[in-house]
Short mmCIF file of C-alpha atoms (C1' of nucleotides) in Angstrom, two decimals:
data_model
loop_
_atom_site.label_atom_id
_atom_site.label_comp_id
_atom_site.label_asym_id
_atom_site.label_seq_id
_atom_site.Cartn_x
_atom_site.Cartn_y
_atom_site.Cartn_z
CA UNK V 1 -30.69 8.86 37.40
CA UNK V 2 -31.77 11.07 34.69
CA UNK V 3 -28.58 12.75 33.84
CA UNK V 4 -27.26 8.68 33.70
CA UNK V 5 -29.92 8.01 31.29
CA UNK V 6 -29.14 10.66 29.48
CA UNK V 7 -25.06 9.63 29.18
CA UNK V 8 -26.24 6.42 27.84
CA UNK V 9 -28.26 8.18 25.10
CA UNK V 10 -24.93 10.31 24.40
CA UNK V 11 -22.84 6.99 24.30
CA UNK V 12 -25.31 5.40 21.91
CA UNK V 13 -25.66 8.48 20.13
CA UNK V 14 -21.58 9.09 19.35
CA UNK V 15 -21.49 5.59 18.78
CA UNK V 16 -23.82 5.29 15.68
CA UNK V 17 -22.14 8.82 14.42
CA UNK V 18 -18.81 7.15 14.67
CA UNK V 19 -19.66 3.93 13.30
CA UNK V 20 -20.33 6.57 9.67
CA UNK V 21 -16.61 7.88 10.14
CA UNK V 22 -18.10 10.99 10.93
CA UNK V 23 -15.69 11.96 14.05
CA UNK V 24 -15.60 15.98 13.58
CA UNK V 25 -19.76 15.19 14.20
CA UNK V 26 -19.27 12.41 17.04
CA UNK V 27 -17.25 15.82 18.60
CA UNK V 28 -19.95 18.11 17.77
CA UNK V 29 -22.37 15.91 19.73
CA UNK V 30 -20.13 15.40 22.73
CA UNK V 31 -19.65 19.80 22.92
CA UNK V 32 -23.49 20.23 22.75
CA UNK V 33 -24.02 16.85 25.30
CA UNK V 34 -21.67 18.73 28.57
CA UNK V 35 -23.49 22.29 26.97
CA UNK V 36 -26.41 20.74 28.18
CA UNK V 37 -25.18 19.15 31.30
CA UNK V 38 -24.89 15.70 29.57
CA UNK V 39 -21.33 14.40 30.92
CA UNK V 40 -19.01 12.36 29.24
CA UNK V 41 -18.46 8.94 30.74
CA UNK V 42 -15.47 5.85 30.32
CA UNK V 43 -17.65 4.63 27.52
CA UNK V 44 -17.95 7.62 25.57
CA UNK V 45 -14.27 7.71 25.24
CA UNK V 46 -13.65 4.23 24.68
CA UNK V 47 -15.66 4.26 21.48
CA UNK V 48 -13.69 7.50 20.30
CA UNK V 49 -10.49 5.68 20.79
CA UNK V 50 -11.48 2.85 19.17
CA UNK V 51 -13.00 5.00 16.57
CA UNK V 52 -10.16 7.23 16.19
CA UNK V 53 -7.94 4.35 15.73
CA UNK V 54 -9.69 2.85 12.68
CA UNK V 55 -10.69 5.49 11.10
CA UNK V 56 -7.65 7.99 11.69
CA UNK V 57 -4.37 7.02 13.19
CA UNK V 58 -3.43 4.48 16.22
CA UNK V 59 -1.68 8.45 17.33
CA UNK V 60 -4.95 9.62 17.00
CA UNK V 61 -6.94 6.96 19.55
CA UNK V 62 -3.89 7.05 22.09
CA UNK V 63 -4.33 11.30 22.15
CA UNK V 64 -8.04 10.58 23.57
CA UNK V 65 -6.47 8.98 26.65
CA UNK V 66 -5.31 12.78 27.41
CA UNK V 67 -8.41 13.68 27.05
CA UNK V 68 -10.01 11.24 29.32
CA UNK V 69 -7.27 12.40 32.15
CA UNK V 70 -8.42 15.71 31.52
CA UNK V 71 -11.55 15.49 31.65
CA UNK V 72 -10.92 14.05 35.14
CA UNK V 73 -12.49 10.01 33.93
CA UNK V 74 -9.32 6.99 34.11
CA UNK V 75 -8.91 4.50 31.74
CA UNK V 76 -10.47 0.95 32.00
CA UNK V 77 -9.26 -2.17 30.48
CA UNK V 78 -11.71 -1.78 27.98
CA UNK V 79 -9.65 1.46 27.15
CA UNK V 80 -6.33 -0.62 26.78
CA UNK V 81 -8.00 -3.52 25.31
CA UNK V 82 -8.89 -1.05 22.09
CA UNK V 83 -6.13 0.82 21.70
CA UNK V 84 -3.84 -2.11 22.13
CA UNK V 85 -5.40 -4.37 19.67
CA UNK V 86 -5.59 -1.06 17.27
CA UNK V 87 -1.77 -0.91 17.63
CA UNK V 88 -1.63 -4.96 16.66
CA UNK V 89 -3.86 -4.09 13.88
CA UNK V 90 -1.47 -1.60 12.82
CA UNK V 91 1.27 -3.87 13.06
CA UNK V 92 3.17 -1.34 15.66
CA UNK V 93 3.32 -4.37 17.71
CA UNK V 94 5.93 -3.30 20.21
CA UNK V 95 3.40 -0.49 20.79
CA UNK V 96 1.06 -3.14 22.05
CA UNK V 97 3.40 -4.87 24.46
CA UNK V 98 4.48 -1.36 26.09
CA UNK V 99 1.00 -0.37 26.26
CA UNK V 100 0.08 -3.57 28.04
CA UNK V 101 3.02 -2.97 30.53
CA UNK V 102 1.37 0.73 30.58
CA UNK V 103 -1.65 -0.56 31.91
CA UNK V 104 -0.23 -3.04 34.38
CA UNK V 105 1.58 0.16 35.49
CA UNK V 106 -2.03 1.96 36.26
CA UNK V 107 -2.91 -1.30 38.47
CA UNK V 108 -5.82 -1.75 35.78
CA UNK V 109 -6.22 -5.78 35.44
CA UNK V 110 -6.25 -6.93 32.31
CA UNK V 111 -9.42 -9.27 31.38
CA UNK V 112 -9.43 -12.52 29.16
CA UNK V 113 -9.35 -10.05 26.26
CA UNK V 114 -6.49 -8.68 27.22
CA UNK V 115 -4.75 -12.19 27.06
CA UNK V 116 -6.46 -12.61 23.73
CA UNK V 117 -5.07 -9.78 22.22
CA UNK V 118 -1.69 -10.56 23.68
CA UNK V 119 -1.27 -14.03 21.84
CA UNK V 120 -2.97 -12.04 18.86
CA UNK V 121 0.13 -9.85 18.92
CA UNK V 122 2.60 -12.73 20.12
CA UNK V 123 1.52 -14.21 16.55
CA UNK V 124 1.94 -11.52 14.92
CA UNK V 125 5.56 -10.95 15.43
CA UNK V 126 6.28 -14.65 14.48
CA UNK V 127 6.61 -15.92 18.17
CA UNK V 128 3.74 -18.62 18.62
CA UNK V 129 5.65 -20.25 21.20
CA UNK V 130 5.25 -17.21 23.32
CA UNK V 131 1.95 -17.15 22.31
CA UNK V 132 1.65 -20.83 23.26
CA UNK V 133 2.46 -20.15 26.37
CA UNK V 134 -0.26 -17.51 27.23
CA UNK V 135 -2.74 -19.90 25.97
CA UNK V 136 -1.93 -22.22 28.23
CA UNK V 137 -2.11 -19.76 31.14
CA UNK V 138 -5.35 -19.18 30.02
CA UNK V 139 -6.73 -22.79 30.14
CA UNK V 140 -4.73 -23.52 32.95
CA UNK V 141 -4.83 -20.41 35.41
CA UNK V 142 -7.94 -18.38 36.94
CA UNK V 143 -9.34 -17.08 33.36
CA UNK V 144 -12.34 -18.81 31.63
CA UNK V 145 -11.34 -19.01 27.85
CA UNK V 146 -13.58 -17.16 25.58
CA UNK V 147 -14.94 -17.96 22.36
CA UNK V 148 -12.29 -15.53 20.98
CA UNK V 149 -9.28 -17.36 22.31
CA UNK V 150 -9.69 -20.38 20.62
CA UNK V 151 -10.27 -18.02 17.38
CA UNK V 152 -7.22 -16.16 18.00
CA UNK V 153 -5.49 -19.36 18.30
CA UNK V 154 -6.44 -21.12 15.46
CA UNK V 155 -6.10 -18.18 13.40
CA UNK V 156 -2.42 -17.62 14.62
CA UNK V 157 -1.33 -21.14 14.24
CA UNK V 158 -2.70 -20.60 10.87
CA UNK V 159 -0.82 -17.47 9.98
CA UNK V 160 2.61 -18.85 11.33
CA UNK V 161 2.53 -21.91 9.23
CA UNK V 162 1.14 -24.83 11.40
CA UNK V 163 -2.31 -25.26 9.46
CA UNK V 164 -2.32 -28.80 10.68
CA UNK V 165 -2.39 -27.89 14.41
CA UNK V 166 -4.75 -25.41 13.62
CA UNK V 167 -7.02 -27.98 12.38
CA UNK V 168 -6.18 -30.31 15.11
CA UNK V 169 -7.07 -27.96 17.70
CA UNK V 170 -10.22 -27.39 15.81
CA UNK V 171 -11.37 -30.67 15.85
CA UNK V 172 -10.22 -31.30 19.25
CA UNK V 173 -12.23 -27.98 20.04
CA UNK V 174 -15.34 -29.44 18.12
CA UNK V 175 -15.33 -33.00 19.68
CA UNK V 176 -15.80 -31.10 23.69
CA UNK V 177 -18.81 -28.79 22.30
CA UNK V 178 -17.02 -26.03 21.18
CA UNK V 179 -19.13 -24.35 18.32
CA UNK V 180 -17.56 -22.83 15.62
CA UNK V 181 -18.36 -19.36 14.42
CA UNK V 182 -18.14 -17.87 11.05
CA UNK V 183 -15.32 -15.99 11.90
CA UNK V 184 -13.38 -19.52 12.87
CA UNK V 185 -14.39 -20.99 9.25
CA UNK V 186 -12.59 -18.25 7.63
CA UNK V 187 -9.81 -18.17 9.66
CA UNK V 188 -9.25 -21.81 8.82
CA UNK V 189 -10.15 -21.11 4.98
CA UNK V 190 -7.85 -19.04 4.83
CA UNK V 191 -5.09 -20.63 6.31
CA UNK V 192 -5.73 -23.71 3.82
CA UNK V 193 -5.84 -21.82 1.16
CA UNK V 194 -2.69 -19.71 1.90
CA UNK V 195 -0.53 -23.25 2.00
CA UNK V 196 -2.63 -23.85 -1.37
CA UNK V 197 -4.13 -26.93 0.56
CA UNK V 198 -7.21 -26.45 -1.76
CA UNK V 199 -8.64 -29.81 -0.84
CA UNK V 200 -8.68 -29.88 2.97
CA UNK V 201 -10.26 -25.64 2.13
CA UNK V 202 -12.54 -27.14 0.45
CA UNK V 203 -13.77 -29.61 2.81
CA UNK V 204 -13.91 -27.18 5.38
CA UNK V 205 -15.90 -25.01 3.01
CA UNK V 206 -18.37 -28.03 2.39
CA UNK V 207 -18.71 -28.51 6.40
CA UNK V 208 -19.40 -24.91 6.81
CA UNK V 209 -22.02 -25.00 4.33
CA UNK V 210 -23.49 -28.21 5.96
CA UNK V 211 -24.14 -26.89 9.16
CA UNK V 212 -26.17 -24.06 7.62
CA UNK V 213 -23.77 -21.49 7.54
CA UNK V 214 -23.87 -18.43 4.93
CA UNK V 215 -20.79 -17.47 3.95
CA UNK V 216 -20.28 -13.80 4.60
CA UNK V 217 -18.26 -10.91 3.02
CA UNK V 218 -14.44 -12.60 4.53
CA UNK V 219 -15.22 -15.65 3.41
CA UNK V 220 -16.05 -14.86 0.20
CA UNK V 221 -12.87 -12.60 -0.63
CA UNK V 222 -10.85 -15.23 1.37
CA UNK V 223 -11.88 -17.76 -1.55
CA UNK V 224 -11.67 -15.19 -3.87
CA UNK V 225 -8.08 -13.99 -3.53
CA UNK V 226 -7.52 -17.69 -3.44
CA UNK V 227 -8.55 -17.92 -7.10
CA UNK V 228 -6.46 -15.52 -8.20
CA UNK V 229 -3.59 -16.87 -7.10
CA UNK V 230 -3.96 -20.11 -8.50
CA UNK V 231 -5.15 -17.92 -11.38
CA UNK V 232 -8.30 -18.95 -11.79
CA UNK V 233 -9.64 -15.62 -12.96
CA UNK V 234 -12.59 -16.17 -14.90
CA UNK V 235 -13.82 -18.02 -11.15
CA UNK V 236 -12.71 -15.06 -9.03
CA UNK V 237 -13.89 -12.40 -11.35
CA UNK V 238 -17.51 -14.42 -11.03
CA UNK V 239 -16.73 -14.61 -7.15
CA UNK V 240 -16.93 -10.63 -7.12
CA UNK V 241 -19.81 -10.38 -9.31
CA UNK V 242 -21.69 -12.66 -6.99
CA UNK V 243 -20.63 -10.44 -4.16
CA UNK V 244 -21.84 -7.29 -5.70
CA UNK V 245 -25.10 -8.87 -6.17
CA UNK V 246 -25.60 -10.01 -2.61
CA UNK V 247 -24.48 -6.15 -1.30
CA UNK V 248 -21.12 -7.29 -0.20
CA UNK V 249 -18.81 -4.92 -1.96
CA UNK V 250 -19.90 -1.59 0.59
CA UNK V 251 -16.25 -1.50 1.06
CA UNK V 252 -13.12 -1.74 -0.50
CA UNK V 253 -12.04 -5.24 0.15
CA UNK V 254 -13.54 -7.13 -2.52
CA UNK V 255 -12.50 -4.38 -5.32
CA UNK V 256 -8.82 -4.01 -3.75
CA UNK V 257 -8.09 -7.87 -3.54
CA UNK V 258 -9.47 -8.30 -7.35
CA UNK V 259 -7.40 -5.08 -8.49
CA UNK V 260 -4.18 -6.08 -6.46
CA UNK V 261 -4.67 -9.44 -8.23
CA UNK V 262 -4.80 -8.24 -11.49
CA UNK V 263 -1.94 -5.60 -11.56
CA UNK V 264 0.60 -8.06 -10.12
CA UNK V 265 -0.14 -10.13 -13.31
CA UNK V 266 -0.04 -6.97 -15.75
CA UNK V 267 -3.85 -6.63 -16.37
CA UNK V 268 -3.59 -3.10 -16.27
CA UNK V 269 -6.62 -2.06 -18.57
CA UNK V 270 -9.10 -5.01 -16.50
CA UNK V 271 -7.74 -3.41 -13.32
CA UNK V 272 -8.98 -0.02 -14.46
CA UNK V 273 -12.35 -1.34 -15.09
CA UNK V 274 -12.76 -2.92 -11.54
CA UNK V 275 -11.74 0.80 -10.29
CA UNK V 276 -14.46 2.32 -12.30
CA UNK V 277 -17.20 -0.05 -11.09
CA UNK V 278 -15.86 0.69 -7.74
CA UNK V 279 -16.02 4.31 -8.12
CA UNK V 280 -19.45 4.34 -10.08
CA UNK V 281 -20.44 2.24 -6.89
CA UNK V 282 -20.12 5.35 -4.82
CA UNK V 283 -17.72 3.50 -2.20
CA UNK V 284 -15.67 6.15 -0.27
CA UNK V 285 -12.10 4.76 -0.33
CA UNK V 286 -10.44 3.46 2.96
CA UNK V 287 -5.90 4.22 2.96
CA UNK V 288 -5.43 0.30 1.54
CA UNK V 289 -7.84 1.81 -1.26
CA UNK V 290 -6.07 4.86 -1.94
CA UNK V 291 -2.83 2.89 -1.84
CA UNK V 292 -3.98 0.45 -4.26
CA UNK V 293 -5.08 3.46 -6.71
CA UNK V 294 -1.95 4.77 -6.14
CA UNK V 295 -0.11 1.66 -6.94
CA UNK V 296 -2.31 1.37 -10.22
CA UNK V 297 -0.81 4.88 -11.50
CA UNK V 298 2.28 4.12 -10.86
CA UNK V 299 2.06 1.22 -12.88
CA UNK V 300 1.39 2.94 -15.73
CA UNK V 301 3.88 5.64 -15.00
CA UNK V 302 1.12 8.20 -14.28
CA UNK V 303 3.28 9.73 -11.01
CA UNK V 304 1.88 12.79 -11.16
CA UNK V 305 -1.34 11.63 -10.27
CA UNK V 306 -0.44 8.85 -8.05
CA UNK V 307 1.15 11.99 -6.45
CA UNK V 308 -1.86 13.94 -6.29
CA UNK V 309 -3.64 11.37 -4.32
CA UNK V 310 -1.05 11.40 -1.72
CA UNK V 311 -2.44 15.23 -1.15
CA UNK V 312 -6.08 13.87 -1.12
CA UNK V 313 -5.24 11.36 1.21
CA UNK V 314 -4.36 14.14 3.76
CA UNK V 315 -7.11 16.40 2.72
CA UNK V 316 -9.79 13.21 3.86
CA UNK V 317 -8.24 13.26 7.31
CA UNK V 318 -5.58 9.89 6.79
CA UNK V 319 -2.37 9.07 7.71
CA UNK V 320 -0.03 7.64 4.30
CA UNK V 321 1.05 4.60 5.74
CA UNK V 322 4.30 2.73 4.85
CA UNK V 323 2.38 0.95 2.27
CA UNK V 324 1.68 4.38 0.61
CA UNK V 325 5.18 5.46 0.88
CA UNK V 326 6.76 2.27 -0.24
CA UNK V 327 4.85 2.23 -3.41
CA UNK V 328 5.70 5.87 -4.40
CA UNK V 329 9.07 4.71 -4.05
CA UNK V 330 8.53 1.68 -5.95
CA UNK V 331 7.07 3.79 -8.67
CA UNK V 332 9.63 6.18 -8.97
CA UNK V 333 12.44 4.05 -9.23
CA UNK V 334 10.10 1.98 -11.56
CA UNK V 335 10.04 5.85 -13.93
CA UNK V 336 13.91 6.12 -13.30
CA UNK V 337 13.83 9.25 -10.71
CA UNK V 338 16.15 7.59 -8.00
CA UNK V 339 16.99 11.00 -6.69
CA UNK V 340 13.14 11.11 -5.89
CA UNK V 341 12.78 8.16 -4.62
CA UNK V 342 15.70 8.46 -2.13
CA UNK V 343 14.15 12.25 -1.37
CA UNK V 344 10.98 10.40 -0.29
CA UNK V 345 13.11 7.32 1.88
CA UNK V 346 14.40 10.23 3.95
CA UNK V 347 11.12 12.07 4.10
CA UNK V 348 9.64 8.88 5.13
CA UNK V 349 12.68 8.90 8.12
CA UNK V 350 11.87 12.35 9.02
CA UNK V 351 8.03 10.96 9.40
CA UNK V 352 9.43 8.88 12.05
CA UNK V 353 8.93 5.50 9.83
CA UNK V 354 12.18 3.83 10.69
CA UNK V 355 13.54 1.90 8.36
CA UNK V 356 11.96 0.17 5.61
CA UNK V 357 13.53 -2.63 3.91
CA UNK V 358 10.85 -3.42 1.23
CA UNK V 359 11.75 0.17 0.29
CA UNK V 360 15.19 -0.28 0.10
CA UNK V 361 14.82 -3.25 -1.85
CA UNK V 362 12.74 -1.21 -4.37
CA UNK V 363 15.74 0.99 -4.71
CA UNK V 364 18.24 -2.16 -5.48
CA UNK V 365 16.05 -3.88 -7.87
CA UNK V 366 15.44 -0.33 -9.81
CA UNK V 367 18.96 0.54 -10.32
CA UNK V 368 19.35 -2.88 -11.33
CA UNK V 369 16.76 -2.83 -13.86
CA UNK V 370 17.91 0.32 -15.14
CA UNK V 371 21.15 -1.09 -15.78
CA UNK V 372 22.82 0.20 -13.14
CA UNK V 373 24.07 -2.82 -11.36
CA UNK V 374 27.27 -1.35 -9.43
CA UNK V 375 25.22 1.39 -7.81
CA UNK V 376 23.03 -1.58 -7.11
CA UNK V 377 26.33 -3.65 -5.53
CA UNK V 378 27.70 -0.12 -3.55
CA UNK V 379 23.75 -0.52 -1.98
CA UNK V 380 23.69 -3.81 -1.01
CA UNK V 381 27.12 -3.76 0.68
CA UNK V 382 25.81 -0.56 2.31
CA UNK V 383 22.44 -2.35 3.88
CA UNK V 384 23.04 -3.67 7.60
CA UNK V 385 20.04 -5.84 7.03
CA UNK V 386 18.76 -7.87 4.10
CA UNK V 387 16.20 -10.42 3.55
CA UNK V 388 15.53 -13.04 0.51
CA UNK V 389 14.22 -10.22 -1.14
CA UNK V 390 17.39 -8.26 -1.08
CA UNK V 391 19.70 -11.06 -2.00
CA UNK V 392 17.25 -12.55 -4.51
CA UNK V 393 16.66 -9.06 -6.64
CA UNK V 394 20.31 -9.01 -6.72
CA UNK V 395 21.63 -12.41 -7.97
CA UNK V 396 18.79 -11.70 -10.83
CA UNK V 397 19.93 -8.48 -11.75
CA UNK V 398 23.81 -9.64 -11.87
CA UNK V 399 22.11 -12.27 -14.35
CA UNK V 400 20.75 -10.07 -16.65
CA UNK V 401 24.26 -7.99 -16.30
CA UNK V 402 25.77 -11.36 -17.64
CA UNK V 403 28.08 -11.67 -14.26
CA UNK V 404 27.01 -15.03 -13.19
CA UNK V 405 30.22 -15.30 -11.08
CA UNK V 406 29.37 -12.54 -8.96
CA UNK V 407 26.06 -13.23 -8.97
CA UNK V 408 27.01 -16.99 -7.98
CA UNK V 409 29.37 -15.78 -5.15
CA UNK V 410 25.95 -13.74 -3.64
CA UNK V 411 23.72 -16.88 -4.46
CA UNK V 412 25.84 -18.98 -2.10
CA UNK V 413 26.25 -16.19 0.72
CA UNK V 414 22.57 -16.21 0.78
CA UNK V 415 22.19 -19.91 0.85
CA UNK V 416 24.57 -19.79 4.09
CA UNK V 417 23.23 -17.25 5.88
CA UNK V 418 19.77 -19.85 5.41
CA UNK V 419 17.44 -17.30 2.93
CA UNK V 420 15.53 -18.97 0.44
CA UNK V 421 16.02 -17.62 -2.94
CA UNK V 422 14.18 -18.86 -5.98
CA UNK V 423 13.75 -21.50 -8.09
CA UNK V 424 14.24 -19.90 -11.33
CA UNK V 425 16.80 -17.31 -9.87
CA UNK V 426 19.02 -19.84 -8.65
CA UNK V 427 18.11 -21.77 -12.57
CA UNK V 428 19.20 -18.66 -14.14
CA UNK V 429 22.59 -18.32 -12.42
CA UNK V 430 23.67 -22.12 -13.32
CA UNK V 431 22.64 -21.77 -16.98
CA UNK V 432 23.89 -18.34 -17.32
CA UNK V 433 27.56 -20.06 -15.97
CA UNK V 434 27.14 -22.91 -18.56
CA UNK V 435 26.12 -20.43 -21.36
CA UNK V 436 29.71 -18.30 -20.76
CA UNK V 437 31.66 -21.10 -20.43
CA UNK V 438 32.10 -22.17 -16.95
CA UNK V 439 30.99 -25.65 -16.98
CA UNK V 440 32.66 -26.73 -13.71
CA UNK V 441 31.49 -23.50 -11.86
CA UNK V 442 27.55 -24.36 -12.23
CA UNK V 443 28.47 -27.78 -11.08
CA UNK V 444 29.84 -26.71 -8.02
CA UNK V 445 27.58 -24.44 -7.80
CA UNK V 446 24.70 -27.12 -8.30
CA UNK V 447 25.97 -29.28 -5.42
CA UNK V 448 26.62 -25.95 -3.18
CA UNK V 449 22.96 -25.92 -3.67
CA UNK V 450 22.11 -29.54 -2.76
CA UNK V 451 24.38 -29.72 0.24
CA UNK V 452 22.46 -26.77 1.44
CA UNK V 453 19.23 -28.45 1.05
CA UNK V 454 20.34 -31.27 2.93
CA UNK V 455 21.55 -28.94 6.18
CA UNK V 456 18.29 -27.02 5.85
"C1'" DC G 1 -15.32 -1.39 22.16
"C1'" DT G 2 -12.00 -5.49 21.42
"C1'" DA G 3 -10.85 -11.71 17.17
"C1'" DG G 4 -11.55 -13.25 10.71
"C1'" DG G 5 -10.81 -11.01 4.65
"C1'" DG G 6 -8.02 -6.45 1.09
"C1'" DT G 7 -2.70 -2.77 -0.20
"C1'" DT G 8 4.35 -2.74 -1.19
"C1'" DA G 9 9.73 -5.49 -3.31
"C1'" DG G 10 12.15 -10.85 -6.14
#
DNA sequence: CTAGGGTTAG
């Protein structure tokens, strides 16, 4: 009984430790807990994984499972539950669905949660039918739906373009008792706002507020991003002050969306600014910070430094994601060093990244811009697979070569293999036809275009 | 302990 007791202290204990990032301590505690006779139980390791996997690397939270056999203690579903939704977090979604068969394997059920996190990842990786489908298991089969599935739901519907079923599920949700939490709101808020349907956010926003809701940290930056990319900056600028004054800038979020924000619109020198106040604030920066710091170097071509944070990043304990490594390269082709930023593609292999097309893209749309559009060409024949990034950064760099035939011969393979490209791209090829003479070209060219439209 | 907001290319 006592030494039971005592566990739960431990568990509490290691919890509140890691909760302040402070894992070498969380281990300290756990050494002097079985010095004193205090044992280790499920729990304690579930909220080191789980700890371990936000705070260091999903690597890092899968190498406690080890442990846990060692130790002698088996995995529960809680144990899966965590490290497969930190996997889905970090996007290595295939992870998820292996670990999931992993614990099916053990003969450890998996709970509601489970299924939650399942159609989480289903979403994810673009397949809501899939995810559908699970759903409907759910409802329909032996499980009681949670709260959290109908979140998860609405929130991936959201994400994978169907706002409007979102919002019919929602109300459909609403009208047999279920009660909304914050966490729904936002979900929803954001989805409006991400198809710019401003009005039907704002509603929503209105509704929340009516039924006595505050709106919390997401919901604020939700709104706030949304600002910025309507560019209404004066409004999300005041959005962040608002937050500072109501403590909701502890972390990163708020600063990262506003300085992301303004360096994709070349507001280099207000970008600095919002990285002093965030500094001066004393917040401890999280990877997406770092990479955003990073990303504001390289903007203004400061790549030694940029490259001195990648060093720091290792020295805190983190793992350089493929964000971090994809905006090195981005900012040394951006500085003209292509042999660097191909050294650092195949460093990234060697780190066991797999391939990276936003990378590769960087590469095409640098040699382009630095004027060397058949190295660009020899690349893009070279890539197995391309997206409507790839063809898109190449039809405008042909443009600004001046070889609007070749760069109308791409424009149309991309229109048949069914990538968007845009607007103005496909604007610049037709006038850039008319303005070297080849009248009859752009007008083929033009109802190439429509026809597509129509099939699409 | 697990869902919702932030970071990369045109």
């Amino acid at each position: 009984m006592v030494a039971k007791l005592s566990t739960k202290v431990l568990n509490i204990c290691i919890a509140s430790i890691c909760k302040s990032k402070q894992l070498g301590k969380a281990e300290n505690v756990l050494i002097d807990g079985i010095r004193l006779g205090v044992l280790p139980d499920v729990v304690t390791y579930n909220t080191l994984i789980d700890a371990y996997c936000r705070f260091v690397s999903f690597d890092a939270g899968y190498a406690v499972l080890y442990r846990m056999n060692e130790a002698g203690i088996n995995p529960d579903v809680i144990s899966y539950n965590s490290l497969i939704s930190a996997a889905a977090r970090k996007c290595l979604l295939s992870k998820s669905l292996n670990l999931f068969d992993e614990m099916l394997q053990r003969g450890i059920h998996p709970d509601v949660w489970s299924y939650n996190i399942l159609m989480d990842c289903l979403f994810k990786l673009g397949k809501p039918d899939e995810a559908n489908r699970i759903f409907m298991d759910i409802v329909l089969g032996e499980f009681r739906p949670s709260p959290a599935t109908y979140n998860v739901m609405i929130n991936g519907l959201c994400k994978n373009g169907y706002v409007n079923n979102a919002l019919a599920l929602f109300r459909n949700l609403q009208r047999h008792g279920f009660i909304p939490q914050i966490l729904t709101y936002n979900a929803l808020i954001n989805g409006l706002c991400k198809s710019r349907r401003m009005g039907a956010a704002r509603r929503i926003l209105k509704e929340f507020g009516e039924l006595g809701y505050e709106p919390n940290a997401i919901t604020y930056t939700t709104v706030m991003k949304c600002c910025f990319q309507c560019s209404k900056f004066e409004e999300g600028l005041e959005i962040l002050h608002e937050m500072r004054s109501k403590g909701y800038t502890f972390d990163g979020f708020a600063y990262c969306t506003v300085i992301a924000a303004l360096i994709k619109t070349g507001r280099i020198q207000e970008a600095n600014e919002i990285i002093e106040q965030m500094q001066s604030n004393g917040i401890e920066p999280d990877l997406v910070s770092y990479n955003t710091l990073i990303n504001l170097y390289c903007r203004q071509g400061k790549l030694d430094d940029a490259l001195k944070l990648l060093d720091e990043i290792e020295k805190e304990g983190l793992e350089c994601d493929k964000y971090t490594h994809t905006i090195i390269i981005h900012g040394l082709c951006m500085a003209g060093n292509f042999l660097g930023a191909q050294q650092h593609l195949n460093y990234m292999n060697t780190l066991g990244f797999g391939f990276n097309l936003v990378a590769v893209n960087c590469m095409l749309d640098g040699f382009g811009k630095a004027g060397h559009i058949d190295h660009a060409l020899k690349l893009f024949e070279a890539m197995e697979v391309k997206d409507s990034f790839t063809y898109t950064i190449l039809v405008h760099n042909l443009c600004r070569a001046g070889r609007f035939l070749s760069a109308s011969k791409i424009l149309v393979s991309c229109l048949k293999c069914g990538f968007k490209i845009l607007r103005a791209t496909q604007r610049a090829v037709i006038d850039g036809l008319i303005s070297i003479g080849y009248t009859n070209e752009a007008k083929k060219l033009k109802s190439k275009i429509r026809m597509v439209r129509l099939l699409h």
